[in-house]
Amino acid sequence: MKRRQFIKVAGAGLAAGAVASPAIAQSSPEVKWRLTSSFPKSLDTIYGAAEVFSKLVSEATDGKFQIQVFAAGEIVPGLQAADAVQNGTVESCHTASYYYVGKDPTFAFGTAVPFGLNSRQENAWFYHGGGQDLLNEFYKKYNIYSLPGGNTGTQMGGWFRKEVKTVADLNGLKMRIGGLAGRVLQKLGSVPQQIAGGDIYPALEKGTIDAAEWVGPFDDEKLGFNKVAPFYYYPGWWEGGAALHFFINQAKWAELPKNYQAIVTAAAGYANVDMQAKYDARNPGALRRLAQGGAQLRPFPLEVMEACNKAANELYTEIAKDNADFKKILDAYMNFRGDQYLWWRVAEANFDNFMIRATSARG
Ligand code: CA
């Protein structure tokens, strides 16, 4: 090959490379995000979902897309995670949407509303019932794009110093419980209190409060409530399934190449399944240990459940009257719930009820 020709060919190769490399750079750029969790590291199951998510994103991009996870309080307090995403302080957070019902009660539908869907039904609503699209349309007002990111399953009703035998026992009851559930109980005369996780134990011990709800056996066991409030009620009718979400700043989401968006979506989906699986695997052992440690299990009496359900429906009607976003999502959500239970009462509930009887001999 003559020297001139060689230069020409090599030049063509170089040109081809030069054209190809920006395309590669566009699809696999170096991206560093910060994610603030609304939870402390001690709640390893919930907090861990953000770590599972971040690790998958990093591994799927050969370390090009790094999402650093910060515990609640390291960047902003846990209950300000959504604000930090909205104003761009961080690119993303892992949080419970219902922490923000003070801004708008519509936020509750992202996590749980009293007498709402269980975790299976929530996922059906989010992914295939139009729920996630409705939520994202609402979150857009806050510059947020969201993806489901975990679930606790049905929570426990919490720890009570005295038994609840009638609806009248709710009157004057000082209970650590937040959001819409607190407003439902208020209608029945209870006095809801907002208390951070670490402050619940001394408040129960001193009798400043009469009852407290937290999560379920695995998380409750760590806080030792059974030592100060022996009656452990179920079910937590305000959290038939408490869903967590990853909130992502809209502009930051839009900046991501399509393949990164797909990776983030897949990683969030995995974290969503993984958290529920961890709770389901860990709760039975924790429940057994709590019962051995003196916790006395009590179901809420039927009349209490019915009175709370009635109060919840009244609350929804009141809120929906002047809140169009709430009404739009409430109507869709409740229609979906109706269909779900039409199906649930046929195969799912009957299978579960039979299996509960068939296996209960094992203890
Ligand atoms: Ca709870």
Short mmCIF file of C-alpha atoms and ligand atoms in Angstrom, two decimals:
data_model
loop_
_atom_site.label_atom_id
_atom_site.label_comp_id
_atom_site.label_asym_id
_atom_site.label_seq_id
_atom_site.Cartn_x
_atom_site.Cartn_y
_atom_site.Cartn_z
CA MET A 1 0.00 0.00 0.00
CA LYS A 2 1.27 3.39 -0.91
CA ARG A 3 1.73 5.79 1.93
CA ARG A 4 -0.93 8.22 0.63
CA GLN A 5 -3.53 5.43 0.37
CA PHE A 6 -2.71 4.20 3.89
CA ILE A 7 -3.31 7.64 5.35
CA LYS A 8 -6.59 7.84 3.46
CA VAL A 9 -7.81 4.44 4.81
CA ALA A 10 -6.61 5.11 8.34
CA GLY A 11 -8.31 8.50 8.16
CA ALA A 12 -11.58 6.84 7.11
CA GLY A 13 -11.27 4.46 10.06
CA LEU A 14 -10.63 7.33 12.39
CA ALA A 15 -13.64 9.18 11.02
CA ALA A 16 -15.85 6.10 11.55
CA GLY A 17 -14.60 5.82 15.13
CA ALA A 18 -15.21 9.51 15.71
CA VAL A 19 -18.81 9.11 14.54
CA ALA A 20 -19.37 6.00 16.68
CA SER A 21 -17.93 7.25 19.96
CA PRO A 22 -20.39 10.05 20.73
CA ALA A 23 -23.22 7.52 20.29
CA ILE A 24 -21.59 5.30 22.92
CA ALA A 25 -20.99 8.27 25.18
CA GLN A 26 -24.65 9.24 24.90
CA SER A 27 -25.97 5.83 25.88
CA SER A 28 -23.52 5.14 28.71
CA PRO A 29 -22.54 8.46 30.25
CA GLU A 30 -21.03 8.76 33.70
CA VAL A 31 -23.92 9.81 35.94
CA LYS A 32 -23.79 10.39 39.67
CA TRP A 33 -26.99 10.83 41.62
CA ARG A 34 -27.79 11.23 45.28
CA LEU A 35 -30.76 9.44 46.81
CA THR A 36 -32.07 10.48 50.20
CA SER A 37 -33.99 7.81 52.08
CA SER A 38 -36.82 8.72 54.43
CA PHE A 39 -35.67 5.92 56.71
CA PRO A 40 -32.86 5.22 59.17
CA LYS A 41 -30.38 2.42 58.47
CA SER A 42 -31.77 0.52 61.50
CA LEU A 43 -34.95 -0.18 59.50
CA ASP A 44 -32.84 -2.43 57.31
CA THR A 45 -35.70 -3.91 55.28
CA ILE A 46 -37.13 -0.57 54.15
CA TYR A 47 -33.83 1.30 54.00
CA GLY A 48 -32.25 -1.70 52.25
CA ALA A 49 -34.58 -1.36 49.26
CA ALA A 50 -32.75 1.81 48.20
CA GLU A 51 -29.43 -0.03 48.46
CA VAL A 52 -30.74 -2.97 46.41
CA PHE A 53 -31.91 -0.45 43.78
CA SER A 54 -28.65 1.49 43.69
CA LYS A 55 -26.49 -1.64 43.50
CA LEU A 56 -28.45 -3.02 40.55
CA VAL A 57 -28.26 0.27 38.65
CA SER A 58 -24.51 0.40 39.19
CA GLU A 59 -23.90 -3.23 38.17
CA ALA A 60 -26.11 -3.01 35.09
CA THR A 61 -24.15 0.03 33.86
CA ASP A 62 -20.64 -1.28 34.71
CA GLY A 63 -20.45 1.36 37.41
CA LYS A 64 -21.18 4.25 35.05
CA PHE A 65 -24.43 5.23 36.79
CA GLN A 66 -23.85 5.62 40.52
CA ILE A 67 -26.67 6.41 42.93
CA GLN A 68 -25.36 7.15 46.40
CA VAL A 69 -27.85 6.36 49.16
CA PHE A 70 -28.09 8.61 52.22
CA ALA A 71 -30.02 7.75 55.38
CA ALA A 72 -32.72 10.06 56.68
CA GLY A 73 -31.17 13.16 58.22
CA GLU A 74 -27.82 12.96 56.38
CA ILE A 75 -28.94 15.43 53.70
CA VAL A 76 -32.48 16.30 54.74
CA PRO A 77 -34.83 14.94 57.44
CA GLY A 78 -36.84 11.87 56.41
CA LEU A 79 -40.10 13.74 56.05
CA GLN A 80 -38.57 16.30 53.66
CA ALA A 81 -37.29 13.80 51.09
CA ALA A 82 -39.93 14.69 48.50
CA ASP A 83 -39.19 18.42 48.90
CA ALA A 84 -35.50 17.73 48.27
CA VAL A 85 -36.40 15.97 45.00
CA GLN A 86 -38.90 18.65 44.02
CA ASN A 87 -36.38 21.49 44.42
CA GLY A 88 -33.45 19.53 42.95
CA THR A 89 -31.34 19.30 46.14
CA VAL A 90 -31.10 15.59 45.30
CA GLU A 91 -32.00 13.71 42.12
CA SER A 92 -34.03 11.04 43.90
CA CYS A 93 -35.43 9.72 47.14
CA HIS A 94 -36.97 6.58 48.59
CA THR A 95 -39.99 7.45 50.64
CA ALA A 96 -43.60 6.84 51.65
CA SER A 97 -45.84 9.10 49.61
CA TYR A 98 -48.31 9.48 52.49
CA TYR A 99 -45.74 11.41 54.51
CA TYR A 100 -46.81 14.39 52.40
CA VAL A 101 -50.58 14.35 53.05
CA GLY A 102 -50.07 17.72 54.75
CA LYS A 103 -49.34 19.22 51.29
CA ASP A 104 -52.27 17.36 49.72
CA PRO A 105 -54.16 14.28 50.98
CA THR A 106 -53.91 12.88 47.42
CA PHE A 107 -50.34 11.82 48.29
CA ALA A 108 -51.86 9.05 50.46
CA PHE A 109 -52.77 6.90 47.46
CA GLY A 110 -49.09 6.28 46.69
CA THR A 111 -48.66 4.42 50.01
CA ALA A 112 -51.92 3.37 51.61
CA VAL A 113 -55.33 4.71 52.57
CA PRO A 114 -57.45 3.25 55.40
CA PHE A 115 -59.35 0.17 54.18
CA GLY A 116 -57.48 0.34 50.88
CA LEU A 117 -55.72 -2.24 48.76
CA ASN A 118 -53.40 -4.98 49.99
CA SER A 119 -49.91 -5.22 48.51
CA ARG A 120 -50.81 -7.63 45.67
CA GLN A 121 -53.75 -5.45 44.70
CA GLU A 122 -51.66 -2.29 44.93
CA ASN A 123 -49.14 -3.66 42.47
CA ALA A 124 -51.99 -4.66 40.17
CA TRP A 125 -53.33 -1.10 40.41
CA PHE A 126 -49.93 0.60 39.99
CA TYR A 127 -48.69 -1.50 37.06
CA HIS A 128 -51.86 -2.63 35.27
CA GLY A 129 -54.80 -0.68 36.69
CA GLY A 130 -53.72 2.80 35.58
CA GLY A 131 -52.69 3.70 39.14
CA GLN A 132 -49.07 4.63 38.52
CA ASP A 133 -50.03 6.87 35.57
CA LEU A 134 -52.65 8.65 37.70
CA LEU A 135 -50.12 9.13 40.51
CA ASN A 136 -47.45 10.43 38.14
CA GLU A 137 -49.89 12.88 36.61
CA PHE A 138 -50.47 14.19 40.16
CA TYR A 139 -46.78 14.11 41.20
CA LYS A 140 -45.90 16.18 38.09
CA LYS A 141 -47.15 19.23 40.00
CA TYR A 142 -44.23 18.61 42.36
CA ASN A 143 -41.62 17.96 39.59
CA ILE A 144 -41.66 14.29 40.57
CA TYR A 145 -41.65 11.11 38.49
CA SER A 146 -42.20 8.02 40.60
CA LEU A 147 -41.77 4.26 40.49
CA PRO A 148 -43.10 1.75 43.04
CA GLY A 149 -40.22 0.69 45.31
CA GLY A 150 -41.30 -1.79 48.00
CA ASN A 151 -44.11 -2.82 50.26
CA THR A 152 -44.44 -3.88 53.88
CA GLY A 153 -47.56 -5.97 53.31
CA THR A 154 -50.46 -5.62 55.73
CA GLN A 155 -49.21 -3.92 58.84
CA MET A 156 -50.12 -4.65 62.45
CA GLY A 157 -52.59 -2.45 64.32
CA GLY A 158 -49.99 -1.57 66.93
CA TRP A 159 -49.36 -1.75 70.63
CA PHE A 160 -51.95 -0.86 73.25
CA ARG A 161 -51.52 -0.49 77.00
CA LYS A 162 -55.18 -1.48 77.51
CA GLU A 163 -57.51 -3.67 75.52
CA VAL A 164 -59.88 -2.19 72.95
CA LYS A 165 -63.17 -4.04 73.37
CA THR A 166 -65.72 -1.54 72.06
CA VAL A 167 -65.85 1.56 69.85
CA ALA A 168 -66.20 3.60 73.07
CA ASP A 169 -62.67 2.48 74.07
CA LEU A 170 -61.32 4.57 71.19
CA ASN A 171 -62.71 7.73 72.77
CA GLY A 172 -59.89 9.76 74.31
CA LEU A 173 -57.29 7.21 73.22
CA LYS A 174 -53.95 8.95 72.64
CA MET A 175 -52.34 7.04 69.82
CA ARG A 176 -49.18 7.50 67.82
CA ILE A 177 -50.61 7.27 64.30
CA GLY A 178 -50.30 9.60 61.36
CA GLY A 179 -51.94 10.80 58.19
CA LEU A 180 -55.47 9.92 57.12
CA ALA A 181 -55.69 7.08 59.69
CA GLY A 182 -55.25 9.65 62.46
CA ARG A 183 -58.08 11.70 60.98
CA VAL A 184 -60.33 8.62 60.86
CA LEU A 185 -59.65 7.84 64.54
CA GLN A 186 -60.23 11.49 65.43
CA LYS A 187 -63.82 11.08 64.23
CA LEU A 188 -64.24 8.39 66.90
CA GLY A 189 -62.78 10.58 69.64
CA SER A 190 -59.15 9.42 69.60
CA VAL A 191 -56.27 11.88 69.84
CA PRO A 192 -53.70 11.06 67.14
CA GLN A 193 -50.07 12.04 67.79
CA GLN A 194 -47.14 12.41 65.41
CA ILE A 195 -44.07 10.96 67.09
CA ALA A 196 -40.80 9.89 65.42
CA GLY A 197 -39.84 6.21 65.67
CA GLY A 198 -37.16 6.66 68.33
CA ASP A 199 -39.45 8.61 70.68
CA ILE A 200 -42.35 6.14 70.74
CA TYR A 201 -40.96 3.79 73.41
CA PRO A 202 -40.49 6.39 76.18
CA ALA A 203 -43.90 7.94 75.38
CA LEU A 204 -45.58 4.53 75.75
CA GLU A 205 -43.56 3.69 78.85
CA LYS A 206 -44.49 6.92 80.61
CA GLY A 207 -48.10 6.70 79.51
CA THR A 208 -47.90 9.98 77.57
CA ILE A 209 -49.62 7.93 74.87
CA ASP A 210 -51.90 4.89 75.23
CA ALA A 211 -51.06 3.16 71.96
CA ALA A 212 -48.66 3.30 69.02
CA GLU A 213 -48.57 1.79 65.59
CA TRP A 214 -45.34 1.22 63.73
CA VAL A 215 -45.00 -1.45 61.02
CA GLY A 216 -45.19 -5.19 61.68
CA PRO A 217 -43.46 -7.85 63.78
CA PHE A 218 -39.99 -7.63 62.21
CA ASP A 219 -39.63 -3.85 62.66
CA ASP A 220 -41.68 -3.61 65.87
CA GLU A 221 -39.55 -6.24 67.61
CA LYS A 222 -36.46 -4.00 67.37
CA LEU A 223 -38.20 -1.19 69.24
CA GLY A 224 -39.24 -3.46 72.15
CA PHE A 225 -42.82 -2.16 72.50
CA ASN A 226 -44.01 -5.48 74.01
CA LYS A 227 -42.29 -4.51 77.27
CA VAL A 228 -44.43 -1.38 77.76
CA ALA A 229 -47.70 -2.08 75.92
CA PRO A 230 -48.63 -5.78 75.95
CA PHE A 231 -51.67 -5.87 73.63
CA TYR A 232 -50.61 -6.32 70.01
CA TYR A 233 -53.58 -5.60 67.74
CA TYR A 234 -54.28 -6.58 64.14
CA PRO A 235 -54.86 -5.81 61.36
CA GLY A 236 -53.51 -2.32 60.65
CA TRP A 237 -56.62 -1.43 58.64
CA TRP A 238 -54.98 1.86 57.62
CA GLU A 239 -52.16 -0.01 55.89
CA GLY A 240 -53.53 -3.07 54.10
CA GLY A 241 -50.31 -2.75 52.11
CA ALA A 242 -47.92 0.16 52.65
CA ALA A 243 -46.15 0.88 49.37
CA LEU A 244 -42.87 2.78 49.12
CA HIS A 245 -41.82 4.76 46.07
CA PHE A 246 -38.71 6.05 44.42
CA PHE A 247 -39.30 9.72 43.63
CA ILE A 248 -37.13 11.14 40.85
CA ASN A 249 -36.77 14.78 39.86
CA GLN A 250 -38.64 15.13 36.53
CA ALA A 251 -35.88 17.07 34.76
CA LYS A 252 -33.22 14.58 35.91
CA TRP A 253 -35.37 11.68 34.73
CA ALA A 254 -35.84 13.34 31.32
CA GLU A 255 -32.06 13.83 30.98
CA LEU A 256 -31.33 10.11 31.31
CA PRO A 257 -30.68 8.12 28.14
CA LYS A 258 -33.43 5.60 27.35
CA ASN A 259 -31.32 2.61 28.39
CA TYR A 260 -30.65 4.16 31.81
CA GLN A 261 -34.37 4.83 32.24
CA ALA A 262 -35.00 1.15 31.46
CA ILE A 263 -32.36 0.06 33.98
CA VAL A 264 -33.77 2.34 36.69
CA THR A 265 -37.29 1.03 36.00
CA ALA A 266 -36.14 -2.59 36.20
CA ALA A 267 -34.08 -2.00 39.36
CA ALA A 268 -37.02 -0.28 41.08
CA GLY A 269 -39.27 -3.18 40.08
CA TYR A 270 -36.84 -5.66 41.61
CA ALA A 271 -36.52 -3.62 44.81
CA ASN A 272 -40.33 -3.52 44.95
CA VAL A 273 -40.63 -7.34 44.94
CA ASP A 274 -37.57 -7.85 47.12
CA MET A 275 -38.80 -5.76 50.05
CA GLN A 276 -42.13 -7.55 50.29
CA ALA A 277 -40.35 -10.90 50.10
CA LYS A 278 -38.01 -9.93 52.95
CA TYR A 279 -40.89 -8.87 55.19
CA ASP A 280 -42.87 -12.02 54.39
CA ALA A 281 -39.84 -14.18 55.15
CA ARG A 282 -38.93 -12.41 58.41
CA ASN A 283 -42.28 -11.57 60.01
CA PRO A 284 -43.26 -15.10 61.16
CA GLY A 285 -40.12 -15.61 63.27
CA ALA A 286 -40.41 -12.13 64.78
CA LEU A 287 -44.10 -12.69 65.59
CA ARG A 288 -43.26 -15.97 67.33
CA ARG A 289 -40.49 -14.30 69.39
CA LEU A 290 -42.77 -11.39 70.33
CA ALA A 291 -45.49 -13.77 71.51
CA GLN A 292 -42.91 -15.72 73.54
CA GLY A 293 -41.75 -12.37 74.99
CA GLY A 294 -45.21 -11.55 76.36
CA ALA A 295 -47.01 -9.82 73.49
CA GLN A 296 -50.71 -10.65 73.62
CA LEU A 297 -52.24 -10.83 70.17
CA ARG A 298 -55.69 -9.32 69.79
CA PRO A 299 -57.86 -8.82 66.69
CA PHE A 300 -59.72 -5.51 66.52
CA PRO A 301 -63.37 -6.29 67.35
CA LEU A 302 -65.65 -6.34 64.31
CA GLU A 303 -67.68 -3.35 65.59
CA VAL A 304 -64.43 -1.34 65.85
CA MET A 305 -63.42 -2.27 62.30
CA GLU A 306 -66.89 -1.37 60.99
CA ALA A 307 -67.02 1.97 62.81
CA CYS A 308 -63.55 2.88 61.50
CA ASN A 309 -64.49 1.87 57.95
CA LYS A 310 -67.60 4.06 58.13
CA ALA A 311 -65.56 6.98 59.49
CA ALA A 312 -62.98 6.49 56.69
CA ASN A 313 -65.70 6.66 54.02
CA GLU A 314 -67.06 9.86 55.57
CA LEU A 315 -63.57 11.37 55.56
CA TYR A 316 -63.06 10.49 51.87
CA THR A 317 -66.38 12.14 50.94
CA GLU A 318 -65.39 15.29 52.86
CA ILE A 319 -61.94 15.56 51.26
CA ALA A 320 -63.20 14.75 47.75
CA LYS A 321 -65.75 17.58 47.95
CA ASP A 322 -63.08 20.28 47.52
CA ASN A 323 -60.15 18.35 46.08
CA ALA A 324 -60.49 17.34 42.42
CA ASP A 325 -57.19 15.41 42.32
CA PHE A 326 -58.18 13.40 45.39
CA LYS A 327 -61.63 12.68 43.94
CA LYS A 328 -60.27 11.57 40.58
CA ILE A 329 -57.83 9.10 42.13
CA LEU A 330 -60.27 8.01 44.88
CA ASP A 331 -62.92 7.05 42.31
CA ALA A 332 -60.46 5.05 40.21
CA TYR A 333 -58.93 3.41 43.29
CA MET A 334 -62.25 2.40 44.87
CA ASN A 335 -63.59 0.99 41.58
CA PHE A 336 -60.43 -1.06 41.32
CA ARG A 337 -60.80 -2.22 44.96
CA GLY A 338 -64.35 -3.39 44.25
CA ASP A 339 -63.22 -5.50 41.30
CA GLN A 340 -60.28 -6.88 43.26
CA TYR A 341 -62.45 -8.17 46.08
CA LEU A 342 -64.96 -9.61 43.63
CA TRP A 343 -62.11 -11.82 42.46
CA TRP A 344 -60.33 -12.20 45.80
CA ARG A 345 -63.31 -13.75 47.56
CA VAL A 346 -63.43 -16.57 45.01
CA ALA A 347 -60.03 -18.24 44.79
CA GLU A 348 -57.45 -16.27 46.78
CA ALA A 349 -59.32 -15.88 50.08
CA ASN A 350 -60.72 -19.43 50.01
CA PHE A 351 -57.37 -20.96 49.32
CA ASP A 352 -55.71 -18.90 52.07
CA ASN A 353 -58.48 -19.62 54.58
CA PHE A 354 -58.30 -23.34 53.92
CA MET A 355 -54.51 -23.37 54.16
CA ILE A 356 -54.57 -21.38 57.40
CA ARG A 357 -56.77 -24.08 58.96
CA ALA A 358 -54.78 -26.92 57.41
CA THR A 359 -51.42 -25.64 58.68
CA SER A 360 -52.42 -24.16 62.04
CA ALA A 361 -51.89 -27.48 63.81
CA ARG A 362 -48.14 -26.93 63.32
CA GLY A 363 -48.31 -23.74 65.43
CA CA B 1 -47.53 2.03 60.10
#
